[in-house]
Amino acid sequence: MPAFELVQPGSVTDALGVLNRHGADAWVMAGGMDTFDWLKDRIKKPRVVVDLGMINDLRGIKDSGGGLEIGAMTTLTTIANDPMVKQRFPLLAEAALIVASPQIRNQGTLGGNVSQDARCWYYRAGWPCYRAGGNICYADTPTAVNREHAIFNADRCVAVNPSDTAPALIALDAQFVIKNGDNERVVGADEFFIGPGIDITRLTSLRPGDLLTAIRIPATFAGKAHYFEKVRDRQVWDFALVNIAASMNVSGPTISDARMVVNGVSATPYRLNNVEAFIKGKARDKATADQAADMAVEGAVTLRHNAYKVPLMKALVKRAIRGDAAWTS
Amino acid sequence: MDLLTTARSPWGESIFTHISWSLFWASLVGGLLFLLAHGGYMLFSQHRKRPSEEVDRLERERAGLPSHLTRHGFVARAFHWVMAVAMLALLFTGFLPIVGVRFAWVQWHWMAGLLLTASILFHTVHATVFLDFWSIWVGPKDLPEIKTEILREMGRDDLPGPRPGKYPLGNRLYHLAVMVAGLIVIATGIMMMWRVRTGIVDRNPYLFSDVTWGLTYVGHGLMGVGFVGLVIAHIYFALRPEKLWITKAMIFGTITRREYLENHDPDRWVPDNARNKNVA
């Protein structure tokens, strides 16, 4: 690994001070699952690494008026096993439970999972693509290997967001608490993730000096109908080809409210606004699911090797609306 | 500080990727410093135009001229303002994200670029076919005027006043700079249409070699930041009190007879609506 100065602050205040002092030279490390790939491959060479592992205040799950507040450094295993999460938001517990492998879930954190960088191998290999500050997307060329890449909202870069918990948090209308110096801002999950049109070098709205401290999930969808499904090439230790998260308020046979989000198809978790509007007030049945699935993939633009994502996404939307048992659970 | 950024291509070549965005700030600050310097100079120097006695004499000699003379026809003015809108849209969409205003800018940028390209093509045809094509160019015939202007700026008040044709020397030099920068930025911009999804051309990032693409981006960037300074200077001069008559003419199309005789050589430029009326 390249040499760097390691800082292990013991409190949020200390961490913010360090981040403020070093600005863009500082690299925030949560569980290290994304960080060490970058460092060991010598693609990223930060001057200072700020390890958040010593800050106990960033860990834990608290009740918050029927909702939950989850510290950014809470491990995925903790979330997957937490009784409150399982009871109120099983969607999030399921999403956390199928991230990678048990070892990675023991070390990986919720904050790290939502903040991780794109997994496009052209980018991760250190080539000078748009996301790396260059002027080309190697994955969007006639001969590229782009099976895992975007079918929506590509803007020069076609990398996708790889997170499993991100779509779940958007489906639960979560809010992200971000601190920078003495300032705190709370952004909706929808706004936390940004696409290449807005900033081609980042997947989130976190900027130098920012620290994601907690994620708040309101009670809105606590105990409602939830659905999470992840399709991947192998059933362990793999990123989603496509995953789907849905939370629905179902009254009798009718869907009265819903939030549906698909990931692995765009640089940001892709919220199905048109589907949500369409299914409100409709029966949760096959006919609704079939129509919604067609609507979900409107506007998809496929690359040479990823056209399979269109029927895959349609299938997942149908299954989520019908409430089929997710075969990955 | 590197003025141009480089990277290593997958084939091991060192290639240019962009200009350093510090050049944008350099152009912006340079443009603003020019305003201060020029504004200060104008405060302390006596602005020279044709002496009023000479203008009075010319007015008497050319009493047959209409009270208002056409400087820019409707089509020329429409082109100018369409181009201005396109240029400002290009600068704002290109540079606001650099200064931290984040939005999905690419689509607006290339659309404004196409509008600029179309307006320039139109302008080229219109100026060639319907206007006095050479009136805006700077050439050997202008050397005496350039020499006189320099000497007058150096304090030689005894030399005769400005004698330009339709366009003052500053206008023509500015047009030359904008034309060179504009052609480069348009040519490179059109090449870059093959790098993004537009729906107009089939995207093909391998149309040119990495080296050529690098030079394309650098050329586009350099001319882009150059335009920041050029546009600042243009707006500044358009708003200067002694130049407002030119700006008004670009809005309303005409100048007064006195403005005409004060600022132009009637023998070098005769407005369309003054032909055969230039009687002594």
XYZ file of C-alpha atoms in Angstrom, chain A residues 19-152:
134
model
C -11.367 16.260 8.047
C -11.573 20.025 8.075
C -7.842 20.350 8.465
C -6.965 18.037 5.606
C -9.888 18.694 3.261
C -9.625 16.785 -0.010
C -6.377 15.136 1.125
C -8.268 13.107 3.731
C -9.865 9.754 3.006
C -12.678 8.655 5.317
C -12.521 4.961 6.157
C -15.457 3.182 7.746
C -15.143 -0.621 7.668
C -12.390 -0.487 5.064
C -14.139 -2.848 2.635
C -13.969 -0.342 -0.225
C -10.936 1.565 1.001
C -8.401 -1.243 1.000
C -9.191 -2.249 -2.570
C -8.315 1.240 -3.700
C -5.223 1.528 -1.545
C -3.802 -1.919 -2.220
C -4.234 -1.452 -5.944
C -2.456 1.899 -5.544
C -5.173 3.591 -7.557
C -6.047 6.078 -4.830
C -3.205 7.512 -2.830
C -4.632 9.689 -0.064
C -2.238 11.602 2.139
C -4.322 11.031 5.284
C -6.663 8.154 6.130
C -9.210 8.896 8.841
C -10.288 5.611 10.412
C -13.675 6.014 12.112
C -13.426 2.651 13.880
C -12.677 4.175 17.287
C -15.762 6.385 17.426
C -18.366 4.556 19.470
C -20.893 7.379 19.054
C -21.256 6.404 15.412
C -22.442 2.903 16.284
C -25.817 1.663 17.422
C -29.491 1.579 16.613
C -31.880 3.820 18.520
C -35.643 4.013 18.598
C -36.846 7.318 17.220
C -40.593 7.758 17.639
C -41.491 4.535 15.913
C -38.691 4.929 13.411
C -35.002 4.272 13.899
C -31.761 6.175 13.972
C -28.827 4.038 12.902
C -25.248 5.160 13.438
C -23.237 5.243 10.241
C -20.618 2.860 11.681
C -23.142 0.200 12.673
C -22.134 -3.042 11.025
C -24.344 -4.757 8.503
C -24.449 -7.875 10.687
C -25.763 -5.810 13.595
C -28.473 -4.341 11.385
C -29.428 -7.682 9.888
C -29.835 -9.213 13.379
C -31.363 -6.290 15.230
C -34.879 -7.110 16.506
C -36.179 -3.561 15.975
C -34.936 -3.455 12.399
C -36.330 -6.932 11.682
C -39.686 -6.083 13.181
C -40.195 -2.598 11.735
C -38.136 -2.607 8.569
C -37.470 -6.199 7.470
C -36.635 -4.772 4.065
C -33.455 -3.219 5.466
C -32.584 -6.312 7.491
C -32.863 -8.458 4.353
C -30.817 -6.033 2.303
C -28.070 -5.971 4.950
C -28.168 -9.734 5.321
C -27.308 -10.460 1.710
C -24.467 -8.023 1.287
C -21.337 -9.928 0.259
C -20.212 -12.529 2.832
C -20.534 -12.936 6.648
C -16.978 -11.714 7.179
C -17.591 -8.598 5.137
C -20.908 -7.936 6.878
C -19.141 -8.228 10.249
C -16.711 -5.511 9.250
C -18.717 -3.500 6.709
C -20.912 -0.667 7.930
C -24.146 0.890 6.803
C -22.438 4.229 6.147
C -19.727 2.512 4.152
C -22.192 0.436 2.170
C -24.157 3.465 1.001
C -21.031 5.546 0.373
C -18.983 2.955 -1.514
C -17.614 3.866 -4.904
C -18.603 2.445 -8.281
C -17.457 -1.070 -9.117
C -16.867 -0.525 -12.839
C -13.637 -2.410 -13.450
C -12.353 0.068 -15.988
C -12.586 2.690 -13.275
C -11.290 0.434 -10.511
C -8.334 -0.566 -12.707
C -7.145 3.008 -12.646
C -7.783 3.918 -16.246
C -8.307 7.598 -16.968
C -12.078 7.431 -17.449
C -14.547 10.241 -16.799
C -15.100 9.106 -13.211
C -11.361 9.173 -12.629
C -11.083 12.693 -14.012
C -10.364 11.731 -17.631
C -12.418 12.242 -20.758
C -13.678 8.833 -21.853
C -15.917 6.008 -20.654
C -14.175 2.756 -21.517
C -17.289 0.773 -20.588
C -19.474 2.547 -23.130
C -17.580 1.607 -26.269
C -18.465 -0.850 -29.013
C -16.089 -3.499 -27.674
C -16.433 -2.921 -23.941
C -17.297 -5.526 -21.331
C -20.330 -3.850 -19.862
C -22.603 -6.581 -18.620
C -22.993 -4.966 -15.197
C -23.435 -1.387 -16.358
C -26.269 1.122 -16.487
C -29.452 1.029 -18.512
C -30.813 4.318 -17.150
